[in-house]
């Protein structure tokens, strides 16, 4: 694992830290000067550079637990004499010095045991200079233990109308990746803006040569694109692994070789996952590992690990959660290395189109006896969805439908455990947020599940247009320029809002209360992806009731009554209308409460949930009986075949 760096923040737990002669961490701008390319650090005299960071430390716990490796060798090359110190941590982030020795200029190899580190811990090293500056380059952690298998990978990218992202990925792979471990870079293109027709495609094709192959395919979703990629890799028989990769990502190229090497040392075929960091905040991690909650049928971060931590906020050894090994049930398909042996045994993706396909595959693999290990330091940068609530847009249909199917396939509980409670809450939340189109999509989703697995498979290619058509006809999906939307916000008493907002039953009953007459011209607040704002005067803020309205643009009289999409329902539970704002588009949607529409929608979706719950055993049997056939290459080949052959 070479010393390398990505991004602008450097004095943090992501990359490593530089220290001055007094032991104080140097500021990021100073440390930036130390780096010279991806694998070279020029350390000034009387300074210390530590590789204690997410990228440059060695995640020994994961290797000790999942592979046949019990010792590693640190290889360093320095240009002048310096002091080397090797450290290791335990699951409590307590650091112990393994060794310290004076080194002369040249290359040095030091062996370190990782026996007993399976519960947690990393290895890292420091270089401390004396009178002379030192250049450290091409350092790595290696092992001489024989691999369990000696395989390469084929990368399978699924894309739709993002040729510029694919070209960026090609450039990263061509420039920085170890192409000797990559047999093929396969792109399954399901859009109408073809990658092969992009301006720079010929140049990238020349650089990557025969390793690059593009397949044009109709849009059958992420599950269809990745199934095609897995099938192509498995049927060709030239690669040990299929590495699934999202199109809208920026890959850390060394992650490819790290993932392959880890998988090669696993005694049994193992799915190796990569972490996701946010493109908009390059030091923020999505999660260290993720698990499937079978009682509630949802995914979440591994217990004991934080959600969306900023890796630049603390020192490497201050974060205990980072040092304890985090086990995963699955890994998202933004980057996931799947052994071909596993594909042969458990099949391809279930035809979910989007949402839950990667979760389902990991859960299925686990039931078949195969582990998923998300390895720190194997990662990429991905566009963030934190500032979106996609259960309210057209994706609401796939969220609800696919969770219900996941419950039918995997829940051991009667009526799916907590599944229906969670589904009802999701529908009720959408109604309180004045997004009736989402509730209508929830209804469509349950109706389709009730039609059976054969129907789900038959509409893989055609359902999305139906979903978009239904939603586009609803008022809460009509985007307008902000200047054409109401500009006046009514002043509210926040005490009343908080009182009813904390009571979900009261919030639901409020939906059928009479509508305020001026709700279409004077709104109660405005909604952004993460926040809800209301108008508050100074007297109201101090607990006194006031009345009147303020201009929409008067930010001085606005306060955030919700700062997370999960709390939007509380802030909106007493609103008769609001403006949902899309700042980047300078547009928004007027959301208006419709008492009878809310009542009809909730009664209808509740009746559908009840119908499925009553017939749960029969549908569970039906979906499970059809499951193996619907994940087989024979079933998928119908969709893979060109139109004229169908």
XYZ file of C-alpha atoms in Angstrom:
646
model
C 0.000 0.000 0.000
C 1.729 3.114 -1.206
C 1.770 6.505 0.464
C -0.642 8.550 -1.587
C -3.029 11.424 -1.218
C -6.301 12.766 -2.672
C -8.011 16.065 -1.882
C -7.107 19.298 -0.137
C -7.327 18.416 3.563
C -4.221 16.599 4.669
C -3.597 16.988 8.420
C -6.291 14.512 9.418
C -7.120 10.839 9.795
C -7.736 10.414 6.086
C -4.183 10.660 4.743
C -1.676 11.050 7.555
C -0.123 13.941 9.438
C 3.027 16.015 9.437
C 4.569 17.268 12.702
C 7.044 20.037 13.446
C 10.050 19.830 15.791
C 7.815 20.501 18.802
C 5.452 17.641 17.987
C 2.659 19.921 16.791
C 0.716 18.968 13.681
C 1.549 21.221 10.748
C -1.218 23.097 8.975
C -2.659 21.554 5.789
C -1.136 24.194 3.470
C 2.361 23.393 4.761
C 1.801 19.646 4.507
C 0.519 20.025 0.949
C 4.019 21.118 -0.064
C 5.495 17.902 1.324
C 3.620 15.717 -1.180
C 5.212 15.219 -4.567
C 2.891 13.030 -6.608
C 0.982 10.014 -5.361
C 3.876 8.022 -3.932
C 6.485 10.505 -2.794
C 6.704 12.676 0.324
C 9.527 15.198 0.833
C 9.896 15.613 4.609
C 11.830 18.736 5.722
C 14.625 18.590 8.311
C 13.534 18.153 11.921
C 10.045 17.090 10.970
C 8.025 13.912 11.341
C 5.596 12.383 8.900
C 3.091 9.799 10.132
C 1.129 7.477 7.867
C -1.547 7.121 10.569
C -4.502 7.633 8.271
C -7.355 5.827 6.544
C -5.499 5.478 3.236
C -1.915 4.959 4.279
C -2.202 2.799 7.392
C -2.643 -0.952 6.995
C -6.077 -2.330 8.163
C -4.541 -5.332 9.891
C -7.727 -6.451 11.681
C -9.518 -7.197 8.415
C -6.568 -9.096 6.964
C -6.032 -11.052 10.156
C -9.711 -12.001 10.383
C -10.585 -12.834 6.774
C -7.374 -13.941 5.039
C -4.536 -16.421 5.482
C -2.059 -13.608 6.229
C -0.527 -13.571 9.720
C 2.494 -11.351 9.022
C 3.322 -8.479 6.706
C 6.491 -6.739 5.616
C 6.876 -2.978 5.530
C 9.032 -1.799 2.653
C 10.314 1.808 2.704
C 12.798 3.718 0.577
C 14.357 6.907 1.958
C 16.900 9.308 0.488
C 18.801 10.040 3.735
C 19.148 8.803 7.293
C 16.007 8.955 9.423
C 14.244 7.325 12.365
C 11.538 4.793 11.578
C 8.851 3.961 14.146
C 6.241 1.268 13.514
C 3.000 1.378 15.480
C 0.000 -0.851 15.898
C -3.372 -0.207 17.516
C -6.020 -2.430 19.066
C -9.823 -2.334 18.899
C -9.863 0.442 21.503
C -7.576 2.668 19.380
C -4.746 2.268 21.891
C -1.435 2.618 20.058
C 1.656 0.571 20.948
C 5.108 0.995 19.464
C 6.230 -2.158 17.645
C 9.777 -1.020 16.930
C 11.943 2.033 16.460
C 15.253 2.090 14.612
C 17.651 4.352 12.796
C 17.739 3.818 9.054
C 20.328 4.814 6.495
C 19.509 5.930 2.977
C 18.159 3.131 0.784
C 15.373 0.539 0.835
C 14.518 -1.338 4.012
C 12.121 -4.225 4.739
C 10.737 -4.841 8.225
C 8.509 -7.810 9.091
C 5.585 -7.314 11.476
C 3.226 -9.949 12.879
C -0.537 -9.316 12.787
C -1.480 -12.434 14.744
C -4.174 -11.714 17.317
C -5.375 -8.503 15.675
C -8.664 -9.851 14.281
C -10.873 -7.880 16.687
C -9.391 -4.562 15.663
C -6.301 -2.541 14.938
C -4.117 -0.997 12.234
C -0.406 -0.822 11.470
C 1.328 2.399 10.451
C 4.758 3.990 10.533
C 6.380 7.366 11.164
C 9.510 8.814 9.573
C 11.383 11.425 11.629
C 14.157 13.455 10.008
C 17.308 14.959 11.489
C 19.679 17.501 9.975
C 18.763 16.570 6.418
C 15.430 16.492 4.611
C 14.279 13.016 3.544
C 12.323 11.848 0.546
C 10.090 8.870 1.277
C 8.748 7.061 -1.765
C 7.101 3.847 -2.899
C 6.502 2.507 0.584
C 4.242 -0.532 0.812
C 2.895 -3.271 3.055
C 3.586 -6.702 1.531
C 3.392 -10.365 2.413
C 5.272 -13.437 1.261
C 2.459 -15.804 2.231
C 1.110 -17.680 -0.776
C -2.274 -16.623 -2.129
C -5.257 -18.959 -1.937
C -6.064 -18.107 -5.545
C -4.167 -16.085 -8.130
C -6.902 -14.208 -9.927
C -7.511 -10.981 -11.792
C -10.721 -8.972 -12.149
C -12.861 -7.580 -14.920
C -14.452 -4.227 -14.113
C -18.161 -3.964 -14.957
C -19.537 -0.413 -15.122
C -23.255 0.241 -15.595
C -24.064 3.653 -17.032
C -26.956 5.699 -18.333
C -26.412 9.066 -20.001
C -23.209 9.849 -18.127
C -20.480 9.487 -20.751
C -18.336 12.231 -19.202
C -18.202 10.308 -15.910
C -17.177 7.118 -17.687
C -14.425 8.919 -19.576
C -13.084 10.293 -16.289
C -13.057 6.770 -14.889
C -11.213 5.477 -17.940
C -8.569 8.191 -17.556
C -7.983 7.336 -13.880
C -7.630 3.647 -14.661
C -5.315 4.251 -17.617
C -3.096 6.671 -15.682
C -2.879 5.193 -12.201
C -4.340 1.671 -11.934
C -2.325 -1.519 -12.174
C -3.745 -2.732 -15.472
C -1.917 -6.043 -15.143
C -4.569 -7.225 -12.651
C -7.487 -5.995 -14.796
C -8.537 -8.330 -17.607
C -11.271 -6.140 -19.033
C -13.123 -2.862 -18.465
C -16.686 -3.608 -19.539
C -19.254 -0.811 -19.846
C -22.946 -1.715 -20.044
C -24.449 1.419 -21.596
C -28.225 1.728 -21.117
C -28.677 5.358 -22.121
C -29.265 7.323 -25.313
C -26.149 9.463 -24.807
C -23.740 6.710 -25.722
C -20.284 6.481 -24.187
C -18.898 5.206 -27.484
C -20.078 8.391 -29.216
C -18.450 10.782 -26.739
C -15.773 13.144 -28.028
C -12.846 11.625 -26.104
C -13.866 7.989 -26.367
C -11.464 7.169 -29.203
C -8.536 8.531 -27.187
C -9.498 6.478 -24.113
C -10.080 3.427 -26.289
C -6.585 3.803 -27.693
C -5.037 4.126 -24.215
C -6.865 1.131 -22.772
C -6.708 -0.937 -25.941
C -8.380 -4.345 -26.025
C -9.178 -4.108 -22.312
C -12.081 -1.703 -23.004
C -15.397 -3.075 -24.254
C -18.797 -1.355 -24.461
C -22.147 -3.139 -24.697
C -25.209 -1.098 -25.673
C -28.332 -2.342 -23.904
C -31.895 -1.150 -23.329
C -32.522 0.425 -19.924
C -33.348 -2.402 -17.523
C -32.056 -0.582 -14.469
C -29.051 -1.022 -12.247
C -29.981 -4.618 -11.508
C -30.135 -5.343 -15.240
C -26.905 -3.528 -16.033
C -24.917 -5.189 -13.258
C -26.471 -8.582 -14.007
C -25.258 -8.197 -17.580
C -21.795 -7.298 -16.336
C -21.641 -10.284 -13.969
C -22.952 -12.600 -16.673
C -20.397 -11.408 -19.232
C -17.501 -11.888 -16.795
C -18.725 -15.315 -15.671
C -19.455 -16.616 -19.172
C -16.098 -15.489 -20.586
C -14.266 -17.427 -17.903
C -11.070 -15.360 -18.038
C -11.387 -13.541 -14.696
C -11.635 -14.704 -11.100
C -13.687 -11.647 -10.110
C -16.278 -9.192 -11.408
C -15.695 -5.734 -9.953
C -18.980 -3.811 -10.110
C -18.527 -0.056 -10.361
C -21.004 2.846 -10.504
C -20.604 5.308 -13.343
C -20.916 8.562 -11.340
C -17.872 7.970 -9.155
C -14.231 8.968 -8.904
C -12.284 5.821 -8.165
C -9.144 5.654 -6.064
C -7.315 3.506 -8.666
C -5.160 1.603 -6.161
C -8.376 0.297 -4.616
C -8.692 -2.144 -7.500
C -5.423 -3.928 -6.750
C -6.041 -3.746 -2.989
C -9.433 -5.430 -3.345
C -8.087 -8.128 -5.651
C -5.124 -8.897 -3.400
C -7.390 -9.140 -0.360
C -9.755 -11.511 -2.171
C -6.860 -13.646 -3.409
C -5.756 -14.275 0.176
C -9.223 -15.258 1.465
C -9.503 -18.986 2.153
C -13.069 -19.068 0.819
C -14.488 -16.914 -1.995
C -15.347 -13.581 -0.383
C -17.144 -10.473 -1.629
C -14.832 -7.501 -1.084
C -16.459 -4.104 -0.817
C -15.179 -0.567 -0.993
C -16.130 2.465 1.069
C -17.816 5.539 -0.351
C -16.732 9.103 0.371
C -18.718 12.133 -0.769
C -17.581 14.027 -3.847
C -18.934 17.257 -2.394
C -17.073 16.668 0.898
C -14.047 14.509 0.008
C -13.154 13.663 3.614
C -16.670 12.575 4.653
C -17.277 8.828 4.785
C -20.714 7.379 4.077
C -20.223 4.470 6.504
C -17.465 2.071 7.506
C -19.659 -0.977 6.871
C -23.361 -1.718 6.517
C -25.728 -4.438 7.712
C -29.256 -5.587 6.892
C -31.912 -5.238 9.581
C -34.118 -8.257 8.929
C -36.802 -7.291 11.460
C -37.415 -3.888 9.910
C -36.244 -4.752 6.353
C -33.843 -1.861 5.919
C -30.114 -1.259 5.756
C -28.057 0.665 8.273
C -24.450 1.238 9.296
C -22.809 -1.486 11.391
C -23.673 -0.947 15.086
C -21.010 1.072 16.874
C -19.975 2.996 13.757
C -21.107 6.557 12.937
C -23.112 7.708 9.950
C -21.435 10.182 7.591
C -18.362 10.965 9.759
C -15.974 13.658 8.525
C -12.554 12.016 8.611
C -10.867 15.420 8.826
C -12.400 16.250 12.192
C -10.107 14.203 14.437
C -6.805 12.393 14.726
C -6.575 8.824 13.512
C -6.026 7.389 17.005
C -8.873 9.427 18.523
C -11.589 7.545 16.645
C -12.249 4.260 18.442
C -14.942 3.211 15.948
C -12.360 3.234 13.167
C -10.088 0.746 14.937
C -12.639 -1.900 15.908
C -13.318 -4.265 13.022
C -16.709 -3.501 11.466
C -18.451 -6.496 9.907
C -20.761 -6.115 6.899
C -23.743 -8.047 5.573
C -23.415 -6.575 2.095
C -21.634 -3.838 0.178
C -23.250 -1.301 -2.107
C -22.523 -1.666 -5.787
C -20.785 1.682 -6.104
C -17.725 -0.623 -5.828
C -17.998 -4.313 -5.077
C -15.674 -7.189 -6.017
C -17.643 -10.436 -6.481
C -15.857 -13.761 -7.079
C -17.080 -15.580 -10.177
C -17.444 -18.737 -8.051
C -20.127 -16.957 -6.020
C -21.917 -15.778 -9.174
C -21.975 -19.352 -10.469
C -23.457 -20.629 -7.221
C -26.065 -17.997 -6.306
C -26.866 -16.401 -9.674
C -27.344 -12.828 -10.837
C -29.236 -9.877 -9.380
C -32.956 -10.017 -8.628
C -34.859 -7.822 -11.158
C -35.488 -4.913 -8.796
C -34.549 -2.371 -11.507
C -33.107 -0.061 -8.805
C -33.011 -0.010 -4.978
C -32.155 -3.019 -2.816
C -30.472 -5.100 -5.527
C -27.046 -4.851 -3.880
C -28.478 -5.435 -0.393
C -30.399 -8.491 -1.552
C -27.347 -9.969 -3.245
C -25.206 -9.632 -0.118
C -27.925 -11.165 2.073
C -28.317 -14.031 -0.409
C -24.569 -14.635 -0.468
C -24.471 -14.659 3.340
C -27.230 -17.263 3.475
C -25.199 -19.363 1.046
C -22.190 -19.172 3.382
C -20.186 -16.414 1.681
C -18.883 -13.381 3.570
C -18.831 -9.760 2.538
C -15.894 -7.747 3.874
C -15.801 -3.987 3.413
C -12.093 -3.176 3.572
C -10.998 0.307 4.730
C -8.654 1.964 2.267
C -10.558 0.402 -0.651
C -12.795 3.239 -1.749
C -14.059 5.817 -4.188
C -15.829 9.175 -4.214
C -19.509 9.192 -5.133
C -22.159 11.852 -5.576
C -23.955 12.292 -2.272
C -27.665 11.629 -1.796
C -27.673 13.005 1.774
C -29.309 16.218 0.601
C -32.146 14.340 -1.119
C -35.196 12.446 0.077
C -35.737 10.109 -2.858
C -38.576 8.241 -1.162
C -40.675 11.284 -2.149
C -39.902 11.378 -5.882
C -40.420 8.751 -8.617
C -38.072 6.396 -6.770
C -40.702 6.050 -4.018
C -42.312 3.268 -6.052
C -39.121 1.176 -6.111
C -38.328 1.825 -2.449
C -41.683 0.472 -1.264
C -42.112 -2.335 -3.786
C -38.620 -3.720 -3.327
C -38.691 -3.553 0.466
C -41.915 -5.525 0.473
C -40.325 -8.118 -1.816
C -37.239 -8.256 0.414
C -39.545 -9.001 3.322
C -41.261 -11.790 1.396
C -37.897 -13.287 0.441
C -36.003 -13.009 3.719
C -38.149 -12.139 6.725
C -38.494 -15.057 9.180
C -41.222 -13.180 11.034
C -44.949 -13.438 10.692
C -46.175 -10.653 8.406
C -42.648 -9.381 7.933
C -41.845 -8.317 11.491
C -41.835 -4.508 11.647
C -42.042 -4.126 7.877
C -45.660 -2.995 7.595
C -45.314 -0.591 10.482
C -42.345 0.996 8.708
C -44.180 1.075 5.374
C -47.240 2.734 6.905
C -45.012 5.305 8.577
C -43.333 6.026 5.226
C -46.699 6.594 3.547
C -48.019 8.684 6.433
C -44.844 10.752 6.430
C -45.230 11.442 2.700
C -48.832 12.568 3.251
C -47.848 14.881 6.127
C -45.137 16.333 3.889
C -47.885 17.096 1.343
C -46.384 14.715 -1.235
C -49.515 12.870 -2.298
C -47.890 11.626 -5.491
C -45.506 9.575 -3.352
C -48.437 7.951 -1.530
C -49.998 7.137 -4.905
C -46.733 5.491 -5.965
C -46.778 3.511 -2.715
C -50.240 2.271 -3.703
C -48.987 1.287 -7.150
C -46.062 -0.549 -5.540
C -48.250 -2.667 -3.249
C -50.671 -3.444 -6.081
C -47.791 -4.687 -8.214
C -46.428 -6.890 -5.431
C -49.918 -8.406 -5.124
C -49.776 -9.287 -8.837
C -46.959 -11.709 -8.080
C -43.298 -12.261 -8.990
C -44.067 -13.095 -12.621
C -45.526 -9.634 -13.098
C -42.550 -7.957 -11.405
C -40.252 -9.660 -13.880
C -42.408 -8.849 -16.883
C -42.389 -5.060 -16.306
C -38.657 -4.659 -15.671
C -38.240 -2.657 -18.862
C -41.613 -0.885 -18.981
C -42.501 0.115 -15.413
C -40.410 3.281 -15.149
C -42.397 5.185 -17.811
C -45.642 4.273 -15.994
C -44.207 5.498 -12.705
C -43.051 8.787 -14.195
C -46.379 9.308 -15.976
C -48.401 8.857 -12.777
C -46.213 11.217 -10.782
C -45.866 13.903 -13.437
C -49.641 14.405 -13.498
C -49.763 15.357 -9.798
C -49.607 18.985 -8.557
C -46.829 18.226 -6.042
C -44.527 17.275 -8.925
C -44.968 20.513 -10.909
C -41.802 22.624 -10.831
C -42.184 26.379 -11.366
C -39.767 29.340 -11.352
C -39.379 30.662 -7.812
C -40.516 34.129 -8.850
C -43.911 32.692 -9.821
C -44.457 31.039 -6.438
C -45.942 32.685 -3.314
C -43.494 35.141 -1.759
C -45.263 35.659 1.552
C -44.848 33.415 4.586
C -47.216 33.505 7.524
C -45.717 33.949 10.986
C -46.247 30.923 13.227
C -46.040 30.274 16.949
C -43.215 27.694 17.156
C -44.483 26.363 20.487
C -47.736 25.203 18.863
C -45.838 23.657 15.957
C -43.484 21.756 18.219
C -46.372 20.559 20.389
C -48.309 18.938 17.564
C -45.175 18.026 15.618
C -43.992 15.675 18.343
C -47.260 13.711 18.195
C -47.615 11.593 15.065
C -51.316 10.853 15.674
C -52.111 14.556 16.005
C -50.059 15.242 12.884
C -52.173 12.742 10.897
C -55.483 14.131 12.186
C -54.393 17.615 11.227
C -54.268 16.465 7.594
C -58.084 16.298 7.431
C -58.695 19.599 9.235
C -60.219 22.485 7.204
C -57.727 24.264 4.954
C -56.792 27.898 5.569
C -58.390 30.099 2.891
C -55.201 31.894 1.841
C -53.045 28.727 1.767
C -52.249 29.151 -1.937
C -51.042 32.730 -1.629
C -49.480 32.924 1.857
C -47.537 29.769 2.729
C -46.367 28.401 6.067
C -42.731 27.841 5.162
C -40.339 26.568 2.578
C -38.604 23.238 2.239
C -35.082 22.501 1.085
C -33.619 18.988 0.696
C -32.364 18.889 4.283
C -34.090 21.795 6.053
C -37.541 23.225 6.623
C -37.773 26.963 7.297
C -40.603 28.870 8.958
C -41.159 32.595 9.475
C -40.646 33.721 13.075
C -40.721 37.253 14.507
C -38.752 38.281 17.578
C -41.891 38.283 19.700
C -42.796 34.786 18.558
C -39.267 33.582 19.177
C -39.647 34.738 22.777
C -42.859 32.752 23.196
C -45.469 35.445 22.396
C -48.115 34.897 19.736
C -47.974 37.208 16.730
C -49.654 37.359 13.351
C -48.996 38.715 9.892
C -46.619 37.699 7.110
C -43.080 38.327 5.974
C -41.464 38.352 2.517
C -40.247 34.994 1.274
C -36.757 36.430 0.756
C -36.458 37.932 4.261
C -33.995 35.431 5.736
C -33.687 37.453 8.951
C -37.168 36.334 9.966
C -36.699 32.675 9.069
C -35.551 29.849 11.255
C -34.878 26.194 10.489
C -37.549 24.101 12.174
C -36.046 20.874 10.784
C -32.456 20.201 9.771
C -32.820 16.593 8.575
C -35.199 14.962 6.054
C -36.184 12.514 8.816
C -37.676 15.394 10.809
C -39.483 17.146 7.965
C -42.798 15.601 8.968
C -42.588 17.241 12.403
C -41.944 20.668 10.945
C -44.634 20.277 8.271
C -47.318 18.593 10.369
C -49.167 21.889 11.014
C -48.610 23.450 7.595
C -51.364 24.076 5.091
C -48.900 24.922 2.333
C -45.196 25.278 1.672
C -42.774 25.913 -1.156
C -40.288 23.134 -1.890
C -37.194 24.922 -3.180
C -34.605 23.686 -5.658
C -31.881 26.290 -5.258
C -29.705 25.036 -8.118
C -32.659 25.218 -10.538
C -34.012 28.512 -9.146
C -37.373 26.767 -9.098
C -39.748 25.159 -6.664
C -43.030 23.343 -6.085
C -46.097 24.714 -4.335
C -47.227 22.058 -1.846
C -50.804 22.469 -0.648
C -52.657 20.337 1.868
C -55.706 18.571 0.417
C -57.719 17.042 3.273
C -59.861 14.666 1.216
C -56.982 13.633 -1.030
C -54.898 12.844 2.063
C -57.748 10.826 3.591
C -58.417 8.826 0.432
C -54.730 8.167 -0.185
C -54.026 6.939 3.340
C -57.154 4.776 3.483
C -56.302 3.199 0.138
C -52.650 2.434 0.899
C -53.543 1.139 4.378
C -56.095 -1.253 2.869
C -53.490 -2.511 0.406
C -50.921 -3.080 3.158
C -53.581 -4.967 5.148
C -54.440 -7.138 2.142
C -50.823 -8.145 1.664
C -50.348 -8.745 5.394
C -53.374 -11.069 5.550
C -52.122 -13.093 2.567
C -48.456 -12.881 3.582
C -47.756 -16.679 3.860
C -49.142 -17.373 0.393
C -47.192 -14.557 -1.248
C -44.023 -15.461 0.642
C -44.222 -19.003 -0.744
C -44.925 -17.748 -4.245
C -42.034 -15.284 -4.356
C -39.560 -17.731 -2.878
C -40.540 -20.477 -5.324
C -39.873 -18.189 -8.290
C -36.728 -16.600 -6.885
C -34.061 -18.969 -8.213
C -35.465 -18.883 -11.727
C -35.602 -15.068 -11.751
C -31.940 -14.721 -10.768
C -30.642 -17.234 -13.307
C -28.746 -16.347 -16.505
C -31.450 -18.118 -18.541
C -34.113 -15.751 -17.213
C -31.971 -12.655 -17.721
C -30.935 -13.658 -21.257
C -34.408 -12.680 -22.434
C -33.585 -9.078 -21.565
C -29.958 -9.271 -22.692
C -30.924 -10.387 -26.192
C -31.212 -7.702 -28.886
C -34.763 -6.483 -29.641
C -34.967 -8.368 -32.928
C -34.185 -11.673 -31.168
C -36.844 -11.327 -28.476
